[in-house]
Coordinates of C-alpha atoms in Angstrom, one line a residue:
Chain A
M1 CA -3.8 -27.6 -2.0
T2 CA -1.7 -25.1 -3.3
P3 CA -3.6 -22.1 -3.3
R4 CA -2.4 -20.0 -6.5
F5 CA -4.2 -17.1 -8.7
S6 CA -2.9 -14.8 -11.8
V7 CA -3.7 -11.9 -13.2
W8 CA -3.2 -10.8 -17.3
G9 CA -4.0 -7.6 -18.6
I10 CA -6.7 -7.4 -21.4
T11 CA -5.5 -6.2 -24.6
G12 CA -7.2 -3.9 -27.3
I13 CA -9.2 -1.6 -25.4
P14 CA -9.3 1.1 -28.0
E15 CA -9.4 4.6 -26.0
V16 CA -12.0 5.8 -24.3
A17 CA -13.6 9.0 -25.5
V18 CA -17.2 10.6 -23.3
G19 CA -19.9 8.6 -23.4
D20 CA -18.8 5.0 -24.7
D21 CA -19.9 1.8 -23.1
L22 CA -17.5 -0.1 -21.2
V23 CA -18.9 -2.7 -20.9
A24 CA -18.9 -3.4 -24.1
L25 CA -15.5 -2.2 -24.6
I26 CA -14.7 -4.7 -22.3
A27 CA -16.4 -7.6 -23.0
D28 CA -15.3 -7.3 -26.5
A29 CA -11.7 -7.3 -26.0
V30 CA -12.1 -10.0 -23.8
A31 CA -14.2 -11.9 -26.6
A32 CA -11.3 -11.1 -28.7
Q33 CA -8.7 -12.3 -26.6
A34 CA -10.2 -15.6 -25.9
E35 CA -10.4 -16.1 -29.5
T36 CA -6.8 -17.1 -29.9
D37 CA -6.7 -18.4 -25.9
P38 CA -10.3 -20.0 -24.4
N39 CA -8.6 -19.6 -21.0
L40 CA -9.0 -15.8 -21.9
A41 CA -12.5 -15.6 -21.6
L42 CA -13.9 -14.7 -18.1
Q43 CA -15.2 -16.8 -15.8
A44 CA -17.5 -16.7 -12.5
G45 CA -15.1 -15.2 -9.5
D46 CA -12.8 -13.0 -12.1
I47 CA -12.3 -9.7 -10.4
L48 CA -11.5 -7.2 -13.2
V49 CA -9.3 -4.5 -12.1
V50 CA -10.2 -0.9 -14.1
T51 CA -8.1 2.0 -14.1
S52 CA -10.1 5.2 -13.1
K53 CA -8.0 7.0 -16.0
I54 CA -10.5 4.9 -18.7
V55 CA -13.7 5.4 -16.4
S56 CA -12.7 9.1 -15.7
K57 CA -12.6 9.4 -19.4
S58 CA -16.3 7.5 -20.8
E59 CA -17.1 10.0 -17.6
G60 CA -16.6 13.1 -19.4
M61 CA -14.3 14.0 -16.3
Q62 CA -12.0 16.1 -18.6
V63 CA -10.9 19.4 -18.2
P64 CA -8.9 21.8 -19.7
A65 CA -5.5 22.2 -18.6
A66 CA -5.8 25.8 -18.0
E67 CA -8.9 24.9 -15.6
R68 CA -6.9 22.1 -13.5
E69 CA -6.6 24.2 -10.2
R70 CA -9.9 25.3 -10.1
A71 CA -10.7 21.7 -10.8
I72 CA -7.9 20.6 -8.3
A73 CA -10.0 22.9 -5.9
E74 CA -13.1 21.7 -6.6
D75 CA -12.6 18.1 -6.0
T76 CA -10.4 19.0 -2.6
V77 CA -12.4 19.1 0.6
R78 CA -9.5 20.3 2.3
V79 CA -6.1 21.0 2.0
V80 CA -4.5 17.6 4.3
A81 CA -0.6 19.3 3.8
E82 CA 1.3 21.3 1.3
R83 CA 5.1 22.3 0.4
V84 CA 6.7 24.7 -1.8
H85 CA 8.5 24.5 -4.7
P86 CA 10.5 26.2 -6.8
G87 CA 8.5 25.0 -10.0
G88 CA 5.3 25.5 -7.1
T89 CA 2.9 24.0 -4.6
F90 CA 2.7 20.3 -3.5
R91 CA -0.7 20.1 -2.2
I92 CA -1.6 16.8 -0.5
V93 CA -5.5 16.6 0.5
E94 CA -8.5 14.8 1.0
T95 CA -10.8 14.1 -2.0
R96 CA -14.4 14.3 -2.3
Q97 CA -13.8 10.8 -2.6
G98 CA -12.2 10.8 0.5
L99 CA -9.3 9.9 -0.7
V100 CA -5.8 11.6 0.7
M101 CA -3.0 12.3 -2.6
A102 CA -1.5 14.3 -4.2
A103 CA -3.4 17.0 -6.4
A104 CA -6.7 15.9 -6.1
G105 CA -5.7 12.8 -8.2
I106 CA -6.2 15.2 -11.4
D107 CA -3.8 13.9 -13.7
M108 CA -2.4 15.2 -16.9
S109 CA -0.3 12.0 -18.5
N110 CA -2.0 9.5 -20.4
V111 CA -4.9 12.2 -21.5
P112 CA -4.9 14.3 -24.4
D113 CA -2.6 17.2 -25.1
G114 CA -4.2 20.7 -23.2
T115 CA -6.3 18.2 -20.6
A116 CA -6.9 17.5 -17.4
L117 CA -8.7 14.7 -16.4
R118 CA -10.3 14.0 -12.8
L119 CA -11.3 11.1 -10.9
P120 CA -14.5 9.7 -11.3
L121 CA -17.1 11.5 -9.0
D122 CA -18.1 8.1 -7.1
P123 CA -16.4 5.3 -7.8
D124 CA -18.4 3.4 -6.5
A125 CA -21.1 4.2 -8.5
S126 CA -18.9 3.6 -11.6
A127 CA -17.8 0.2 -10.3
L128 CA -21.4 -0.7 -9.6
A129 CA -22.7 -0.2 -13.1
L130 CA -19.7 -2.2 -15.0
C131 CA -20.3 -4.6 -12.3
A132 CA -23.9 -4.9 -13.2
G133 CA -23.5 -4.0 -16.5
L134 CA -20.5 -7.2 -17.2
R135 CA -22.7 -9.9 -14.9
Q136 CA -26.0 -9.1 -16.9
R137 CA -24.1 -9.6 -20.2
L138 CA -21.7 -12.6 -19.4
G139 CA -24.2 -14.2 -16.9
I140 CA -21.7 -14.8 -14.3
D141 CA -20.7 -13.3 -11.3
I142 CA -17.5 -11.3 -11.6
A143 CA -16.0 -8.4 -9.8
I144 CA -15.2 -4.7 -10.2
I145 CA -11.9 -2.6 -8.2
I146 CA -11.5 0.3 -9.9
T147 CA -7.7 1.9 -8.9
D148 CA -5.6 4.7 -8.9
T149 CA -2.2 5.3 -8.1
I150 CA -1.3 7.1 -4.8
G151 CA 1.4 8.1 -2.4
R152 CA 1.6 6.6 1.1
A153 CA 3.4 8.4 3.5
W154 CA 6.7 7.4 5.3
R155 CA 7.0 5.1 1.8
V156 CA 8.9 6.1 -1.9
G157 CA 7.1 6.3 -4.7
Q158 CA 3.0 5.1 -5.2
T159 CA 1.2 1.9 -5.4
D160 CA -2.4 1.5 -6.8
M161 CA -5.3 1.1 -4.5
A162 CA -8.8 0.4 -5.3
I163 CA -10.7 3.7 -4.9
G164 CA -14.2 2.1 -6.4
A165 CA -15.3 -1.6 -5.9
A166 CA -18.5 -3.5 -6.8
G167 CA -19.1 -7.6 -6.3
M168 CA -16.9 -8.6 -3.5
Q169 CA -15.3 -8.4 -0.4
L170 CA -12.4 -5.5 0.5
T171 CA -11.4 -6.8 3.4
D172 CA -10.4 -10.0 5.1
D173 CA -11.9 -8.7 8.5
L174 CA -9.3 -10.8 11.1
R175 CA -11.0 -9.4 14.6
G176 CA -11.0 -11.7 16.7
A177 CA -9.8 -14.8 14.6
V178 CA -6.7 -16.6 15.8
D179 CA -4.0 -17.7 13.9
A180 CA -2.6 -21.4 13.5
N181 CA -1.6 -22.0 17.2
G182 CA -5.2 -20.7 18.5
R183 CA -3.5 -17.4 19.4
P184 CA -5.4 -13.9 18.7
L185 CA -4.3 -12.7 15.5
H186 CA -2.2 -8.5 15.9
V187 CA -3.1 -8.0 12.2
T188 CA -7.3 -7.5 11.6
Q189 CA -8.1 -6.6 9.1
A190 CA -5.9 -7.3 6.0
V191 CA -7.2 -4.9 3.0
I192 CA -7.2 -7.1 0.2
A193 CA -8.9 -4.7 -2.4
D194 CA -5.6 -3.0 -2.5
E195 CA -3.6 -5.8 -2.7
I196 CA -5.2 -7.2 -5.7
A197 CA -4.8 -3.3 -7.1
G198 CA -1.4 -3.3 -6.5
A199 CA -1.3 -6.9 -8.3
A200 CA -2.7 -5.9 -11.1
D201 CA -0.2 -2.5 -11.9
L202 CA 2.4 -4.9 -12.3
V203 CA 0.7 -5.8 -15.4
K204 CA -1.3 -3.1 -16.3
G205 CA 1.8 -0.7 -15.8
K206 CA 2.4 3.1 -16.8
T207 CA 3.6 3.4 -20.5
S208 CA 1.5 0.7 -21.6
N209 CA -2.1 0.5 -23.2
I210 CA -3.2 -2.0 -21.3
P211 CA -6.1 0.1 -18.4
V212 CA -7.7 -3.2 -16.9
A213 CA -6.8 -6.3 -15.8
V214 CA -7.9 -10.1 -15.1
V215 CA -7.4 -11.6 -11.3
R216 CA -8.4 -15.2 -11.2
G217 CA -8.5 -17.7 -8.7
L218 CA -9.5 -15.1 -5.8
G219 CA -12.8 -15.8 -6.4
R220 CA -13.9 -16.7 -3.0
Y221 CA -14.1 -12.7 -2.5
V222 CA -16.7 -12.5 -5.0
Q223 CA -20.2 -11.2 -3.7
G224 CA -23.3 -9.8 -4.5
L225 CA -23.6 -6.6 -6.0
D226 CA -24.5 -5.6 -2.7
A227 CA -21.3 -5.4 -1.0
P228 CA -19.6 -2.3 0.4
G229 CA -18.3 -0.1 -1.8
A230 CA -14.6 1.3 -1.6
R231 CA -15.2 3.9 0.0
T232 CA -15.4 1.8 3.3
L233 CA -11.6 2.0 3.2
T234 CA -10.9 5.3 3.6
R235 CA -10.2 6.8 7.3
T236 CA -10.8 10.5 7.3
G237 CA -12.3 12.1 10.2
D238 CA -11.2 11.5 13.9
D239 CA -9.9 8.5 13.5
D240 CA -7.2 9.8 11.5
M241 CA -4.2 11.0 13.6
F242 CA -2.2 12.4 10.6
R243 CA -5.5 14.6 9.9
F244 CA -2.6 17.0 8.7
G245 CA 1.0 17.2 7.9
S246 CA 3.3 17.7 11.0
A247 CA 4.0 21.6 9.9
E248 CA 0.1 22.4 9.4
A249 CA -0.3 21.1 12.7
Y250 CA 2.4 22.4 14.5
R251 CA 1.7 26.0 13.0
L252 CA -2.1 25.3 14.2
G253 CA -0.9 24.4 17.9
Y254 CA 1.2 28.1 17.5
Q255 CA -1.1 30.1 16.6
A256 CA -3.2 28.6 19.2
A257 CA -1.3 29.0 21.7
L258 CA -0.8 32.7 20.9
A259 CA -4.7 33.4 21.0
E260 CA -5.2 31.9 24.0
L261 CA -2.4 34.4 25.0
K262 CA -4.2 37.1 23.8
A263 CA -7.1 36.5 24.9
A264 CA -5.8 35.6 28.7
S265 CA -4.3 39.2 28.4
K266 CA -7.5 41.2 27.3
Q267 CA -9.2 39.7 30.1
R268 CA -6.5 40.7 32.6
Q269 CA -6.5 44.2 31.5
D270 CA -10.4 44.6 30.7
Chain B
M1 CA 1.5 -10.6 -26.5
T2 CA -0.9 -10.6 -22.9
P3 CA 0.9 -9.4 -20.0
R4 CA 0.7 -12.1 -17.1
F5 CA 1.9 -13.3 -13.9
S6 CA 1.2 -16.3 -11.5
V7 CA 1.0 -16.0 -7.4
W8 CA 1.1 -19.5 -5.4
G9 CA 2.0 -21.1 -2.1
I10 CA 4.6 -23.3 -0.7
T11 CA 3.1 -25.5 1.0
G12 CA 4.8 -28.3 3.5
I13 CA 7.4 -25.5 5.1
P14 CA 7.6 -26.9 9.3
E15 CA 7.6 -24.9 12.4
V16 CA 11.0 -22.3 11.6
A17 CA 12.8 -22.4 15.1
V18 CA 16.3 -21.1 15.7
G19 CA 19.3 -21.4 14.0
D20 CA 16.8 -23.3 11.1
D21 CA 18.6 -23.1 7.9
L22 CA 15.6 -21.2 5.6
V23 CA 17.3 -21.9 2.5
A24 CA 17.6 -25.8 2.9
L25 CA 13.9 -25.4 4.4
I26 CA 12.4 -23.5 1.5
A27 CA 14.3 -25.8 -1.3
D28 CA 13.4 -29.0 0.1
A29 CA 9.4 -27.7 0.8
V30 CA 9.7 -26.6 -3.5
A31 CA 11.2 -30.0 -3.8
A32 CA 8.2 -32.2 -2.4
Q33 CA 6.2 -29.3 -4.2
A34 CA 7.6 -30.2 -7.6
E35 CA 7.1 -33.9 -7.5
T36 CA 3.6 -33.6 -7.3
D37 CA 3.3 -30.9 -10.2
P38 CA 6.6 -30.1 -12.2
N39 CA 5.7 -26.6 -13.0
L40 CA 6.2 -25.5 -9.2
A41 CA 9.8 -26.3 -9.3
L42 CA 11.5 -23.0 -9.5
Q43 CA 12.9 -21.6 -12.6
A44 CA 15.1 -18.4 -12.9
G45 CA 13.0 -15.3 -12.6
D46 CA 11.1 -16.5 -10.1
I47 CA 10.7 -14.2 -7.2
L48 CA 10.6 -15.3 -3.6
V49 CA 7.8 -13.5 -1.1
V50 CA 9.3 -14.7 2.2
T51 CA 7.2 -13.6 5.6
S52 CA 9.3 -11.7 7.9
K53 CA 8.2 -13.8 10.8
I54 CA 9.6 -16.9 9.9
V55 CA 13.4 -14.8 9.4
S56 CA 12.9 -13.5 12.3
K57 CA 12.4 -17.6 14.4
S58 CA 15.0 -18.5 12.4
E59 CA 17.0 -15.7 13.8
G60 CA 16.4 -16.2 17.5
M61 CA 14.3 -12.6 17.6
Q62 CA 12.0 -14.2 19.7
V63 CA 11.7 -12.3 23.3
P64 CA 9.3 -13.4 26.1
A65 CA 6.0 -11.3 26.4
A66 CA 7.1 -9.9 29.7
E67 CA 9.7 -8.6 27.8
R68 CA 7.3 -7.4 25.3
E69 CA 7.5 -3.4 26.3
R70 CA 11.5 -3.0 26.3
A71 CA 11.5 -4.7 22.9
I72 CA 9.7 -2.8 21.4
A73 CA 11.6 0.8 23.2
E74 CA 14.7 -1.1 21.5
D75 CA 13.8 -0.9 18.4
T76 CA 12.2 2.4 18.2
V77 CA 13.8 5.1 17.1
R78 CA 11.1 7.8 17.8
V79 CA 7.5 7.8 18.4
V80 CA 5.7 9.3 15.7
A81 CA 2.1 9.4 17.1
E82 CA 0.4 7.6 20.2
R83 CA -3.3 7.5 21.5
V84 CA -3.7 6.6 24.7
H85 CA -7.0 3.6 24.2
P86 CA -9.1 2.1 27.9
G87 CA -6.7 -0.8 27.1
G88 CA -3.2 0.5 27.0
T89 CA -1.3 3.2 24.7
F90 CA -1.2 2.6 21.3
R91 CA 1.6 4.1 19.6
I92 CA 3.2 4.3 15.9
V93 CA 7.1 4.6 15.9
E94 CA 9.8 4.9 13.2
T95 CA 11.3 1.7 13.8
R96 CA 15.4 0.8 13.6
Q97 CA 14.4 -0.4 10.0
G98 CA 13.1 2.8 9.0
L99 CA 9.8 1.8 8.8
V100 CA 6.5 3.6 10.4
M101 CA 4.6 1.1 12.3
A102 CA 2.5 -0.1 15.6
A103 CA 4.2 -1.5 18.2
A104 CA 7.8 -1.6 16.3
G105 CA 6.6 -3.9 14.1
I106 CA 6.7 -6.2 17.4
D107 CA 4.2 -9.2 17.2
M108 CA 2.7 -11.9 19.8
S109 CA 0.4 -13.9 17.0
N110 CA 1.9 -17.1 15.1
V111 CA 4.5 -17.0 17.5
P112 CA 4.9 -19.8 20.7
D113 CA 2.6 -18.7 23.9
G114 CA 4.8 -16.6 25.9
T115 CA 6.9 -15.0 23.5
A116 CA 6.0 -11.7 21.5
L117 CA 8.6 -12.1 17.5
R118 CA 11.0 -8.7 16.8
L119 CA 11.4 -8.0 13.5
P120 CA 14.9 -8.9 11.7
L121 CA 17.3 -6.4 12.9
D122 CA 18.6 -6.2 8.9
P123 CA 15.7 -7.4 6.6
D124 CA 18.0 -6.4 3.7
A125 CA 21.0 -8.7 4.7
S126 CA 18.6 -11.8 5.6
A127 CA 17.1 -11.3 1.9
L128 CA 20.8 -11.2 0.7
A129 CA 21.8 -14.2 2.7
L130 CA 18.8 -15.9 1.6
C131 CA 18.6 -14.9 -2.1
A132 CA 22.4 -15.8 -2.7
G133 CA 22.1 -19.3 -0.7
L134 CA 19.3 -20.0 -2.8
R135 CA 20.6 -19.0 -6.5
Q136 CA 23.5 -21.5 -5.2
R137 CA 22.0 -24.3 -4.4
L138 CA 19.4 -24.2 -7.1
G139 CA 22.0 -22.3 -10.1
I140 CA 19.0 -20.4 -11.1
D141 CA 18.9 -16.1 -10.5
I142 CA 15.7 -15.8 -8.1
A143 CA 14.9 -12.8 -6.1
I144 CA 13.8 -12.5 -2.7
I145 CA 11.2 -10.3 -1.0
I146 CA 10.7 -10.0 3.2
T147 CA 7.4 -8.9 4.0
D148 CA 6.0 -7.9 7.1
T149 CA 2.2 -6.4 7.5
I150 CA 1.7 -2.8 7.7
G151 CA -1.4 0.0 8.3
R152 CA -0.9 2.7 6.3
A153 CA -2.1 6.9 7.0
W154 CA -6.0 7.5 5.8
R155 CA -6.7 3.7 4.8
V156 CA -8.0 1.1 6.8
G157 CA -6.2 -2.0 7.7
Q158 CA -3.6 -3.3 6.9
T159 CA -1.3 -4.6 3.6
D160 CA 2.1 -6.3 3.2
M161 CA 4.8 -4.4 2.6
A162 CA 8.4 -5.1 1.2
I163 CA 10.5 -4.7 4.3
G164 CA 13.4 -6.4 2.6
A165 CA 14.7 -8.1 -0.4
A166 CA 17.6 -8.7 -2.9
G167 CA 18.3 -9.5 -6.5
M168 CA 15.8 -7.3 -7.5
Q169 CA 15.2 -3.7 -8.9
L170 CA 12.3 -2.7 -5.7
T171 CA 10.7 0.2 -7.9
D172 CA 9.5 1.2 -11.5
D173 CA 11.3 5.0 -11.5
L174 CA 9.1 6.7 -14.1
R175 CA 10.8 10.1 -13.6
G176 CA 11.4 11.5 -17.0
A177 CA 9.8 8.6 -18.7
V178 CA 6.3 9.4 -21.0
D179 CA 3.1 8.0 -21.7
A180 CA 1.5 6.4 -24.6
N181 CA 0.7 9.9 -26.3
G182 CA 4.5 11.0 -25.5
R183 CA 3.4 13.0 -22.9
P184 CA 5.4 13.6 -19.7
L185 CA 3.9 10.9 -16.8
H186 CA 2.2 12.3 -14.0
V187 CA 3.2 9.4 -11.4
T188 CA 7.2 9.0 -10.8
Q189 CA 8.0 5.8 -9.2
A190 CA 5.5 3.1 -9.1
V191 CA 7.1 0.3 -5.7
I192 CA 6.7 -3.1 -7.2
A193 CA 8.6 -4.3 -4.7
D194 CA 5.3 -3.6 -2.1
E195 CA 2.3 -4.2 -4.8
I196 CA 4.5 -8.0 -5.2
A197 CA 4.3 -8.0 -1.1
G198 CA 0.5 -7.1 -1.1
A199 CA 0.2 -9.8 -4.1
A200 CA 1.9 -12.6 -2.3
D201 CA -0.1 -11.8 1.0
L202 CA -3.1 -13.0 -1.4
V203 CA -1.9 -16.7 -1.0
K204 CA -0.3 -16.6 1.9
G205 CA -2.9 -15.4 4.3
K206 CA -2.5 -14.7 8.1
T207 CA -4.1 -17.4 9.6
S208 CA -3.2 -20.6 7.0
N209 CA 0.6 -22.4 7.6
I210 CA 2.3 -20.8 4.5
P211 CA 5.2 -18.2 5.2
V212 CA 6.7 -18.3 1.2
A213 CA 5.2 -17.3 -1.8
V214 CA 6.6 -17.7 -5.3
V215 CA 5.5 -14.5 -8.3
R216 CA 6.6 -16.1 -11.8
G217 CA 6.1 -13.7 -14.8
L218 CA 7.7 -11.0 -14.1
G219 CA 11.3 -12.1 -14.4
R220 CA 12.5 -8.9 -15.8
Y221 CA 12.7 -7.3 -12.7
V222 CA 15.5 -9.8 -11.2
Q223 CA 18.9 -8.6 -11.4
G224 CA 22.4 -9.1 -9.6
L225 CA 22.7 -9.5 -5.7
D226 CA 24.4 -5.9 -5.8
A227 CA 20.4 -4.5 -6.7
P228 CA 19.7 -2.1 -3.7
G229 CA 17.6 -3.3 -0.9
A230 CA 14.0 -2.3 0.7
R231 CA 15.8 0.1 2.9
T232 CA 15.6 2.2 0.0
L233 CA 11.9 1.8 0.1
T234 CA 11.3 3.9 3.6
R235 CA 11.1 7.7 3.1
T236 CA 12.2 9.4 6.8
G237 CA 14.0 12.8 7.8
D238 CA 12.7 16.0 6.7
D239 CA 11.4 14.3 2.9
D240 CA 8.5 13.6 5.7
M241 CA 6.0 15.8 5.6
F242 CA 4.1 13.2 8.3
R243 CA 7.2 13.0 10.7
F244 CA 4.5 13.7 13.6
G245 CA 0.8 12.5 14.1
S246 CA -1.6 15.7 14.1
A247 CA -2.0 15.9 17.8
E248 CA 1.7 15.4 18.5
A249 CA 2.8 18.0 16.4
Y250 CA 0.0 20.7 17.2
R251 CA 1.5 19.9 20.8
L252 CA 5.3 21.2 19.5
G253 CA 4.0 23.8 17.8
Y254 CA 1.6 24.9 21.4
Q255 CA 4.8 24.4 23.2
A256 CA 7.1 26.2 20.8
A257 CA 4.8 29.1 21.2
L258 CA 4.8 29.3 25.2
A259 CA 8.7 29.0 25.3
E260 CA 8.9 31.9 23.3
L261 CA 6.5 34.0 25.1
K262 CA 8.5 33.0 28.2
A263 CA 11.8 34.0 26.8
A264 CA 11.1 37.3 25.0
S265 CA 9.0 38.3 28.3
K266 CA 11.8 37.4 30.3
Q267 CA 14.1 39.8 28.3
R268 CA 11.9 42.3 28.5
Q269 CA 12.0 42.3 32.7
D270 CA 15.7 41.9 32.5

């Protein structure tokens, strides 16, 4: 058997406004698509990958552009690294969602003029509500991944990653598993949710109006609504070897040495 | 038009040995698959995603397991971060390929007992040879991505990324582009090569014997053999805000402060 899956975009989802019912918007768009091609009707095991932008819009996370800086500060748990440019300060922060990203994920593209858009406050809760609603409406078990576009250390550009999820297994945990020759695997935890998020970006894109993609053929990962969310994919705290940018950590070390010497010198003088 | 693509694994590729002709192995496996399903014959615009492991094996990059540490040192340009565990030292390094990853990408799974496997020395050159060879043999323009499994800062686990590539555009460079409302895009460079690498991992997996996947439907990214390779996706040097782990950078700052004070104190005494 040749393992395979396919990915396509759901077209015809209108511009989303505060309070819109995403379950209805998505289900209606899928139904319209299925009229021209019955294969596009959702099936059990399908994974729906939803751009966080429409979730934020439906949840009223727009702020006036003038309040962008305040919103970034509100959504920031701590600053990880920053660099001053002629045009301003570029800041990588840990967000309230546990993500490490530029400007706390607050975006001014694909939103109405004069506004900025925050991330959903709790993307896993948003995913769960969407997943439960679609399962109930359609009578089949689908799964939801909510994505945002995030930069990576040591790589150029950005890829889409899973910031919220419901109803599916998010990693292939291979710790303790063996390879085809029976030898322990070096790789321990393949993050399929991020790989699916990236795959969906290839049909959603950034300049089109396709905020939701369907991934069919990976139904083996679909689980109950009690499956852990995407918050479990974030690595923060002591386990994070890159808790600060190099310049920031260097400065902390420099200041610590100065403070220690000052204290020691004061002790000698006393 | 609904944008869509599909991904499947090429089955029947035998265990690869030093000197094996990957062009022939892949083309033969595809031909055998196409006998049972003609749709699986390669078409112009298909992207082949190849696990680096079979490239390394064909290029003779195996080393005896006892020489693993020496091989890691040879493939390491510099140590980025390390952490001592009861079982040894976990070391994240920049490799000769410009990648930042654990143990310089040297792996002991899916290789014969008693051996370890280094990454291809120049994965872009490997991809180019494979791409040119398959284009010539098949008479159609396909593209090649060579992948490895790499951890990320701030995220658990690993995803597959592009470490070599030929015959395709690797990023959607959106700098200067506008969204559906005509506003400048926040996201600047979507790294489609990494998103395709991750998508292919979903059919290749780690425990199966499927080292190559086909991605069909993204032919718009296929280009000439002179397209830049995956080395262009790495970010090293001054542009890298996470050049060192936090602990390492802290220590450098601490030591710098001590050295400066010592020099100043010596100057006063002189």
